[in-house]
GROMACS .gro file of C-alpha atoms in nm:
model
  197
    1MET     CA    1  -8.678   6.887 -10.782
    2SER     CA    2  -8.601   7.124 -11.070
    3THR     CA    3  -8.700   7.487 -11.032
    4ARG     CA    4  -8.608   7.587 -11.387
    5PRO     CA    5  -8.872   7.795 -11.567
    6LEU     CA    6  -9.110   7.629 -11.809
    7ARG     CA    7  -9.064   7.661 -12.184
    8PRO     CA    8  -9.255   7.972 -12.303
    9ASP     CA    9  -9.529   7.765 -12.474
   10LEU     CA   10  -9.577   7.548 -12.165
   11GLN     CA   11  -9.591   7.860 -11.948
   12ARG     CA   12  -9.876   7.995 -12.164
   13ILE     CA   13 -10.062   7.665 -12.114
   14ALA     CA   14  -9.996   7.679 -11.739
   15ASP     CA   15 -10.132   8.035 -11.727
   16TRP     CA   16 -10.467   7.913 -11.864
   17ILE     CA   17 -10.501   7.623 -11.620
   18THR     CA   18 -10.692   7.712 -11.305
   19PRO     CA   19 -10.579   7.610 -10.955
   20ASP     CA   20 -10.705   7.272 -10.828
   21ALA     CA   21 -10.807   7.164 -11.181
   22SER     CA   22 -10.777   6.812 -11.318
   23VAL     CA   23 -10.529   6.792 -11.607
   24LEU     CA   24 -10.449   6.522 -11.863
   25ASP     CA   25 -10.125   6.579 -12.057
   26LEU     CA   26 -10.105   6.372 -12.376
   27GLY     CA   27  -9.749   6.305 -12.485
   28CYS     CA   28  -9.636   6.446 -12.151
   29GLY     CA   29  -9.265   6.375 -12.206
   30ASP     CA   30  -9.071   6.379 -11.880
   31GLY     CA   31  -9.365   6.539 -11.696
   32GLU     CA   32  -9.217   6.889 -11.673
   33LEU     CA   33  -9.553   7.066 -11.714
   34LEU     CA   34  -9.745   6.834 -11.481
   35ALA     CA   35  -9.480   6.861 -11.209
   36TRP     CA   36  -9.492   7.241 -11.233
   37LEU     CA   37  -9.872   7.247 -11.222
   38ALA     CA   38  -9.883   7.016 -10.919
   39ARG     CA   39  -9.631   7.233 -10.735
   40HIS     CA   40  -9.770   7.577 -10.825
   41LYS     CA   41 -10.142   7.521 -10.891
   42HIS     CA   42 -10.214   7.205 -10.690
   43THR     CA   43 -10.367   7.032 -10.991
   44ARG     CA   44 -10.467   6.666 -11.009
   45ASN     CA   45 -10.269   6.524 -11.298
   46TYR     CA   46 -10.239   6.232 -11.535
   47GLY     CA   47  -9.995   6.189 -11.820
   48VAL     CA   48  -9.994   5.964 -12.126
   49GLU     CA   49  -9.658   5.892 -12.287
   50ILE     CA   50  -9.524   5.634 -12.533
   51ASP     CA   51  -9.151   5.673 -12.460
   52VAL     CA   52  -9.041   5.437 -12.180
   53ASP     CA   53  -8.759   5.663 -12.055
   54SER     CA   54  -9.001   5.955 -12.029
   55VAL     CA   55  -9.253   5.739 -11.842
   56THR     CA   56  -8.974   5.650 -11.596
   57ALA     CA   57  -8.888   6.020 -11.553
   58CYS     CA   58  -9.255   6.094 -11.477
   59VAL     CA   59  -9.275   5.817 -11.217
   60GLU     CA   60  -8.958   5.951 -11.052
   61LYS     CA   61  -9.135   6.290 -11.023
   62GLY     CA   62  -9.439   6.127 -10.863
   63ILE     CA   63  -9.661   6.185 -11.167
   64ASN     CA   64  -9.942   5.943 -11.252
   65VAL     CA   65  -9.856   5.832 -11.604
   66ILE     CA   66  -9.986   5.570 -11.845
   67HIS     CA   67  -9.758   5.412 -12.105
   68SER     CA   68  -9.973   5.424 -12.419
   69ASP     CA   69  -9.984   5.523 -12.785
   70LEU     CA   70 -10.219   5.818 -12.842
   71GLU     CA   71 -10.309   5.685 -13.186
   72SER     CA   72 -10.514   5.413 -13.015
   73GLY     CA   73 -10.737   5.677 -12.853
   74LEU     CA   74 -10.822   5.755 -12.492
   75THR     CA   75 -11.062   5.470 -12.417
   76GLN     CA   76 -10.911   5.426 -12.070
   77PHE     CA   77 -11.067   5.761 -11.966
   78GLU     CA   78 -11.438   5.826 -11.911
   79ASP     CA   79 -11.628   6.116 -12.065
   80GLY     CA   80 -11.570   6.445 -11.884
   81SER     CA   81 -11.293   6.311 -11.660
   82PHE     CA   82 -11.072   6.624 -11.681
   83ASP     CA   83 -11.100   7.002 -11.676
   84PHE     CA   84 -10.809   7.043 -11.918
   85VAL     CA   85 -10.648   6.814 -12.176
   86VAL     CA   86 -10.307   6.920 -12.311
   87LEU     CA   87 -10.137   6.813 -12.636
   88SER     CA   88  -9.806   6.998 -12.673
   89LEU     CA   89  -9.595   6.978 -12.989
   90THR     CA   90  -9.743   6.639 -13.077
   91ILE     CA   91 -10.045   6.695 -13.302
   92GLN     CA   92  -9.835   6.745 -13.617
   93ALA     CA   93  -9.688   6.396 -13.571
   94MET     CA   94 -10.022   6.217 -13.531
   95HIS     CA   95 -10.196   6.025 -13.807
   96ASN     CA   96 -10.553   6.085 -13.685
   97VAL     CA   97 -10.564   6.454 -13.592
   98GLU     CA   98 -10.945   6.478 -13.602
   99GLY     CA   99 -10.977   6.172 -13.380
  100ILE     CA  100 -10.743   6.300 -13.110
  101LEU     CA  101 -10.912   6.643 -13.100
  102ARG     CA  102 -11.253   6.474 -13.059
  103GLU     CA  103 -11.112   6.250 -12.786
  104MET     CA  104 -10.960   6.549 -12.605
  105LEU     CA  105 -11.301   6.715 -12.575
  106ARG     CA  106 -11.473   6.389 -12.495
  107VAL     CA  107 -11.260   6.331 -12.185
  108GLY     CA  108 -11.207   6.699 -12.102
  109ARG     CA  109 -11.390   7.030 -12.097
  110THR     CA  110 -11.108   7.241 -12.246
  111GLY     CA  111 -10.833   7.142 -12.490
  112LEU     CA  112 -10.492   7.309 -12.504
  113VAL     CA  113 -10.272   7.243 -12.810
  114THR     CA  114  -9.937   7.374 -12.928
  115PHE     CA  115  -9.806   7.327 -13.281
  116PRO     CA  116  -9.550   7.475 -13.521
  117ASN     CA  117  -9.708   7.737 -13.748
  118PHE     CA  118  -9.622   7.640 -14.103
  119GLY     CA  119  -9.739   7.986 -14.216
  120TYR     CA  120  -9.437   8.147 -14.044
  121TRP     CA  121  -9.250   8.367 -14.292
  122GLU     CA  122  -8.918   8.179 -14.265
  123ASN     CA  123  -9.096   7.853 -14.352
  124ARG     CA  124  -9.259   8.021 -14.651
  125TRP     CA  125  -8.924   8.165 -14.761
  126GLN     CA  126  -8.745   7.830 -14.742
  127ILE     CA  127  -9.014   7.671 -14.961
  128MET     CA  128  -8.993   7.964 -15.204
  129ILE     CA  129  -8.621   7.904 -15.254
  130GLY     CA  130  -8.684   7.535 -15.308
  131ARG     CA  131  -8.607   7.383 -14.967
  132MET     CA  132  -8.820   7.215 -14.701
  133PRO     CA  133  -8.836   7.431 -14.388
  134VAL     CA  134  -8.601   7.371 -14.096
  135SER     CA  135  -8.638   7.604 -13.799
  136GLU     CA  136  -8.649   7.625 -13.420
  137THR     CA  137  -9.002   7.478 -13.418
  138ILE     CA  138  -8.945   7.240 -13.714
  139PRO     CA  139  -8.592   7.119 -13.632
  140TYR     CA  140  -8.584   6.811 -13.858
  141GLN     CA  141  -8.477   6.746 -14.215
  142TRP     CA  142  -8.745   6.623 -14.457
  143TYR     CA  143  -8.612   6.265 -14.440
  144ASN     CA  144  -8.604   6.222 -14.061
  145THR     CA  145  -8.897   6.428 -13.940
  146PRO     CA  146  -9.166   6.273 -13.720
  147ASN     CA  147  -9.399   6.549 -13.843
  148ILE     CA  148  -9.656   6.432 -14.097
  149HIS     CA  149  -9.906   6.721 -14.087
  150PHE     CA  150  -9.821   7.087 -14.122
  151CYS     CA  151 -10.078   7.360 -14.069
  152THR     CA  152 -10.113   7.733 -14.023
  153LEU     CA  153 -10.311   7.919 -13.759
  154TYR     CA  154 -10.599   7.956 -14.004
  155ASP     CA  155 -10.593   7.587 -14.099
  156PHE     CA  156 -10.622   7.484 -13.734
  157ASP     CA  157 -10.913   7.720 -13.668
  158GLY     CA  158 -11.084   7.582 -13.980
  159LEU     CA  159 -11.047   7.227 -13.852
  160LEU     CA  160 -11.190   7.322 -13.513
  161GLY     CA  161 -11.494   7.471 -13.688
  162LYS     CA  162 -11.542   7.156 -13.896
  163LEU     CA  163 -11.539   6.947 -13.576
  164GLY     CA  164 -11.794   7.165 -13.393
  165MET     CA  165 -11.528   7.324 -13.174
  166ARG     CA  166 -11.413   7.681 -13.130
  167ASN     CA  167 -11.092   7.863 -13.048
  168THR     CA  168 -11.137   8.031 -12.707
  169GLY     CA  169 -10.786   8.172 -12.681
  170ARG     CA  170 -10.463   8.182 -12.877
  171VAL     CA  171 -10.109   8.297 -12.813
  172VAL     CA  172  -9.858   8.300 -13.098
  173LEU     CA  173  -9.487   8.296 -13.016
  174ASN     CA  174  -9.156   8.342 -13.191
  175GLU     CA  175  -8.839   8.259 -12.998
  176GLY     CA  176  -9.044   8.273 -12.677
  177HIS     CA  177  -9.188   8.621 -12.741
  178GLU     CA  178  -9.558   8.683 -12.802
  179ILE     CA  179  -9.648   8.799 -13.154
  180THR     CA  180  -9.967   9.007 -13.186
  181VAL     CA  181  -9.917   9.181 -13.523
  182LEU     CA  182  -9.957   8.950 -13.827
  183PRO     CA  183  -9.926   8.637 -13.611
  184ASN     CA  184  -9.979   8.386 -13.895
  185LEU     CA  185  -9.685   8.541 -14.081
  186ARG     CA  186  -9.455   8.635 -13.790
  187GLY     CA  187  -9.525   8.360 -13.534
  188SER     CA  188  -9.349   8.025 -13.542
  189LEU     CA  189  -9.545   7.848 -13.265
  190ALA     CA  190  -9.914   7.854 -13.174
  191VAL     CA  191 -10.073   7.783 -12.836
  192VAL     CA  192 -10.449   7.735 -12.874
  193ARG     CA  193 -10.726   7.684 -12.619
  194PHE     CA  194 -11.047   7.530 -12.755
  195GLU     CA  195 -11.385   7.396 -12.646
  196LYS     CA  196 -11.701   7.252 -12.798
  197VAL     CA  197 -11.935   7.505 -12.958
   0.00000   0.00000   0.00000
């Protein structure tokens, strides 16, 4: 079993998750976060993933995983089934962002989301010089990107407010380092914890 450290954004999520909690990871990939949480915090975990190879990797790690498309919702889970629901680097590629945020807090008490911050100064600069942004957190060209929604830190907080939710914690990163001064300008990746108002 791998003992490599978690990506910085996943480590921030892991820091917020309490020992022995129940965790649902949406778009869980190969199960890296869930495997770490099970090993270090003894959490009870479920993953949802659309990619078959990633589902196989999860099963090989002993992770409970469901092969499903998040766009169809989370109807397989009852209200309040989880303490934490995670959506890491996936929200910007979803068609129904409002729907998935509502579903996260229907099935869980606390939501944890990571997303590229489009307000990051390098993104702004690339647009100013007439190019679509390409960066560490937005690594695709305009013609092959899976990303269909771009937002800033302020945009995301505004959406939470519209949905009757509130930001209960945020860490903004750039190249793995936490940014505390002018985070919407200097941070390329946001990690947000949120709950119902």
